[in-house]
Coordinates of C-alpha atoms in Angstrom, one line a residue:
Chain A
X1 CA 112.9 18.5 -17.8
X2 CA 116.3 17.5 -16.5
X3 CA 119.2 19.9 -17.1
X4 CA 122.7 19.3 -18.4
X5 CA 124.5 16.9 -16.1
X6 CA 128.2 16.9 -15.4
X7 CA 130.6 14.8 -13.3
X8 CA 132.7 14.9 -11.3
X9 CA 131.9 18.3 -9.8
X10 CA 135.4 18.7 -8.4
X11 CA 138.8 17.1 -9.2
X12 CA 142.3 17.6 -7.9
X13 CA 145.2 16.0 -9.7
X14 CA 148.9 16.5 -10.0
X15 CA 150.5 17.8 -13.1
X16 CA 151.3 15.2 -15.8
X17 CA 148.3 13.1 -14.7
X18 CA 145.3 12.5 -16.8
X19 CA 141.7 13.4 -16.1
X20 CA 138.3 12.9 -17.8
X21 CA 135.1 14.8 -17.5
X22 CA 131.6 13.6 -18.5
X23 CA 128.6 15.5 -19.7
X24 CA 125.1 14.4 -20.5
X25 CA 123.1 17.1 -22.3
X26 CA 119.4 17.9 -22.2
X27 CA 117.4 15.2 -23.9
X28 CA 116.9 16.0 -27.6
X29 CA 119.6 18.6 -27.8
X30 CA 121.7 18.0 -30.9
X31 CA 124.5 20.4 -30.1
X32 CA 127.0 20.0 -27.3
X33 CA 129.7 22.4 -26.2
X34 CA 132.7 22.2 -23.9
X35 CA 134.0 25.5 -22.4
X36 CA 137.0 26.3 -20.3
X37 CA 136.6 29.0 -17.7
X38 CA 139.8 30.2 -16.0
X39 CA 139.4 32.2 -12.8
X40 CA 138.4 35.8 -13.5
X41 CA 137.5 35.2 -17.1
X42 CA 134.5 34.4 -19.2
X43 CA 134.1 30.9 -20.6
X44 CA 136.1 30.0 -23.7
X45 CA 134.8 27.5 -26.2
X46 CA 137.0 24.4 -26.6
X47 CA 134.9 22.2 -28.8
X48 CA 131.4 22.1 -30.4
X49 CA 129.7 18.9 -31.5
X50 CA 126.7 18.6 -33.8
X51 CA 125.2 15.2 -33.0
X52 CA 128.4 13.1 -33.0
X53 CA 130.4 15.3 -35.4
X54 CA 132.8 18.0 -34.5
X55 CA 131.8 21.5 -35.8
X56 CA 134.5 23.6 -34.2
X57 CA 137.6 22.5 -32.2
X58 CA 139.9 25.4 -33.3
X59 CA 140.6 26.4 -29.7
X60 CA 141.1 22.9 -28.3
X61 CA 144.8 22.2 -27.4
X62 CA 144.9 19.0 -29.3
X63 CA 148.3 17.9 -28.1
X64 CA 146.8 17.3 -24.7
X65 CA 143.0 17.6 -24.9
X66 CA 140.6 15.2 -26.6
X67 CA 136.8 15.0 -26.7
X68 CA 134.3 12.5 -28.1
X69 CA 130.6 12.2 -28.4
X70 CA 130.3 8.7 -29.9
X71 CA 126.5 8.1 -29.9
X72 CA 125.5 11.7 -30.3
X73 CA 124.3 12.0 -26.7
X74 CA 126.8 12.2 -23.8
X75 CA 130.3 13.4 -24.2
X76 CA 133.7 13.0 -22.5
X77 CA 136.5 15.5 -22.4
X78 CA 140.0 14.3 -21.5
X79 CA 143.2 16.0 -20.6
X80 CA 146.5 14.0 -20.8
X81 CA 148.9 15.1 -19.5
X82 CA 147.6 17.9 -17.4
X83 CA 149.5 21.2 -16.8
X84 CA 149.2 23.7 -14.0
X85 CA 147.5 26.2 -16.4
X86 CA 144.7 23.7 -17.0
X87 CA 143.3 24.6 -13.6
X88 CA 139.8 25.9 -14.5
X89 CA 136.1 25.2 -14.5
X90 CA 135.1 23.0 -17.4
X91 CA 131.5 23.8 -18.5
X92 CA 129.3 21.7 -20.7
X93 CA 126.4 23.2 -22.6
X94 CA 123.8 22.0 -25.0
X95 CA 121.2 23.5 -27.4
X96 CA 118.6 22.4 -29.8
X97 CA 119.9 22.7 -33.3
X98 CA 117.0 24.6 -34.9
X99 CA 118.6 27.8 -35.9
X100 CA 119.4 30.3 -33.2
X101 CA 118.8 28.5 -29.9
X102 CA 119.9 29.3 -26.4
X103 CA 122.7 27.3 -24.8
X104 CA 121.9 25.7 -21.5
X105 CA 124.9 25.0 -19.2
X106 CA 125.6 22.3 -16.7
X107 CA 127.1 23.0 -13.2
X108 CA 130.7 22.6 -14.3
X109 CA 133.7 20.6 -13.1
X110 CA 136.2 22.5 -11.1
X111 CA 139.7 21.1 -11.9
X112 CA 142.8 22.0 -9.8
X113 CA 146.1 20.8 -11.1
X114 CA 148.9 20.8 -8.4
Chain B
X1 CA 136.9 38.0 -34.9
X2 CA 134.2 38.8 -32.4
X3 CA 134.9 40.6 -29.1
X4 CA 132.9 41.5 -26.0
X5 CA 134.1 44.2 -23.6
X6 CA 132.6 44.6 -20.1
X7 CA 134.3 47.5 -18.5
X8 CA 132.8 47.2 -15.0
X9 CA 134.7 44.6 -12.9
X10 CA 132.3 45.2 -10.0
X11 CA 129.0 47.0 -9.4
X12 CA 127.1 47.6 -6.2
X13 CA 123.4 48.4 -5.9
X14 CA 120.9 48.7 -3.1
X15 CA 118.1 46.2 -2.9
X16 CA 115.0 47.3 -4.9
X17 CA 116.9 49.7 -7.0
X18 CA 117.7 49.3 -10.7
X19 CA 121.2 48.7 -12.1
X20 CA 122.7 48.8 -15.6
X21 CA 125.6 46.5 -16.6
X22 CA 127.5 47.7 -19.6
X23 CA 128.5 45.6 -22.6
X24 CA 130.0 46.7 -25.9
X25 CA 130.8 44.4 -28.8
X26 CA 132.8 44.2 -32.0
X27 CA 131.9 42.0 -34.9
X28 CA 132.0 42.0 -38.7
X29 CA 129.0 39.7 -39.0
X30 CA 125.7 41.3 -40.2
X31 CA 123.6 38.7 -38.3
X32 CA 124.5 38.0 -34.7
X33 CA 122.9 37.5 -31.3
X34 CA 123.7 39.0 -27.9
X35 CA 123.2 37.1 -24.8
X36 CA 123.4 37.7 -21.1
X37 CA 124.1 35.0 -18.6
X38 CA 124.2 35.0 -14.8
X39 CA 126.7 32.9 -12.9
X40 CA 126.1 32.5 -9.1
X41 CA 128.8 31.3 -6.8
X42 CA 127.6 27.7 -7.5
X43 CA 129.2 28.1 -10.9
X44 CA 126.3 27.3 -13.3
X45 CA 125.7 29.7 -16.1
X46 CA 122.0 30.8 -16.2
X47 CA 120.6 32.2 -19.4
X48 CA 118.8 35.6 -18.8
X49 CA 118.0 37.3 -22.1
X50 CA 118.7 37.4 -25.8
X51 CA 118.7 40.1 -28.5
X52 CA 119.0 39.5 -32.2
X53 CA 120.8 42.0 -34.3
X54 CA 117.8 42.5 -36.5
X55 CA 115.3 42.8 -33.6
X56 CA 113.8 46.2 -33.7
X57 CA 112.6 46.2 -30.1
X58 CA 114.7 45.8 -27.0
X59 CA 114.3 42.4 -25.4
X60 CA 112.7 42.1 -22.0
X61 CA 112.3 39.1 -19.7
X62 CA 110.7 39.8 -16.4
X63 CA 113.0 42.1 -14.4
X64 CA 115.6 42.0 -17.1
X65 CA 115.7 44.2 -20.1
X66 CA 118.4 44.7 -22.7
X67 CA 119.2 48.3 -23.9
X68 CA 120.4 47.5 -27.5
X69 CA 122.0 50.4 -29.4
X70 CA 123.3 48.9 -32.6
X71 CA 125.0 52.0 -33.9
X72 CA 127.0 52.2 -30.7
X73 CA 127.5 48.4 -30.6
X74 CA 126.3 48.3 -27.1
X75 CA 124.0 45.8 -25.3
X76 CA 123.6 46.8 -21.7
X77 CA 121.6 44.7 -19.3
X78 CA 119.2 46.5 -17.0
X79 CA 118.0 44.8 -13.9
X80 CA 115.0 46.5 -12.2
X81 CA 114.0 46.1 -8.6
X82 CA 117.2 44.3 -7.5
X83 CA 117.0 41.4 -5.2
X84 CA 119.6 39.9 -2.9
X85 CA 119.6 36.8 -5.0
X86 CA 120.8 38.9 -8.0
X87 CA 124.3 39.0 -6.5
X88 CA 126.4 37.1 -9.0
X89 CA 128.7 37.4 -11.9
X90 CA 127.1 38.6 -15.1
X91 CA 128.5 37.7 -18.6
X92 CA 127.7 39.3 -21.9
X93 CA 128.2 37.1 -25.0
X94 CA 127.9 37.5 -28.7
X95 CA 127.0 34.6 -30.9
X96 CA 127.3 33.9 -34.6
X97 CA 125.6 31.1 -36.5
X98 CA 127.9 28.1 -37.0
X99 CA 126.7 24.8 -38.3
X100 CA 123.2 25.9 -37.4
X101 CA 124.0 26.7 -33.8
X102 CA 125.7 29.5 -32.0
X103 CA 129.4 30.0 -31.3
X104 CA 129.5 32.2 -28.2
X105 CA 132.3 34.6 -27.3
X106 CA 132.0 35.8 -23.7
X107 CA 133.3 39.0 -22.0
X108 CA 135.2 38.9 -18.7
X109 CA 132.1 39.6 -16.7
X110 CA 130.8 42.0 -14.0
X111 CA 130.4 41.1 -10.4
X112 CA 127.2 42.5 -9.1
X113 CA 126.6 42.9 -5.3
X114 CA 123.2 43.7 -4.0
X115 CA 123.2 45.4 -0.6
X116 CA 120.3 45.1 1.8

């Protein structure tokens, strides 16, 4: 079974530029999560999708971050415009929505904002 | 609000010995889950073990076991017979059901180094 796929793996941009990350969850997983992991910290949930609907985006900085999961499968997270403090690893995870299910993570995208 | 505290920024262990990584939590939920993930230098989060708040027995998965003490709100990870490949960051997380799935809150992690 293929795992969670993410691209790109690395991205370097200048502040005020825009950037987009892509995630393809494990086949059949209804729930998709985007996390932000700043160096030296644990992952922090940004947004959670159930199929193509948003369950929780309370910690997403909506003035600059946006995410979509149009067909209930893959998802895109966008930052526009980027700030220096957005430098982090962006992790995507997915789980089967059948009660309490483990989240499986992708390899992450390492973003550096200069 | 839920919170995870991992008080050990770094731990060292000799190969083949056992090591305990500490995790304490705070929650007002009656039903919750506790998770441990491993993050090697490659960056991917690897699920290790899960303990439900109503589970009476401590969870075990191969060389990993979870020492769950509900009254003390602790969920320590025990790794037996450490291997060099166990060197990594270890994160404890607490989950609460939300929309049928888990919303995880992670601690800051513990860096484990296994010495030969």
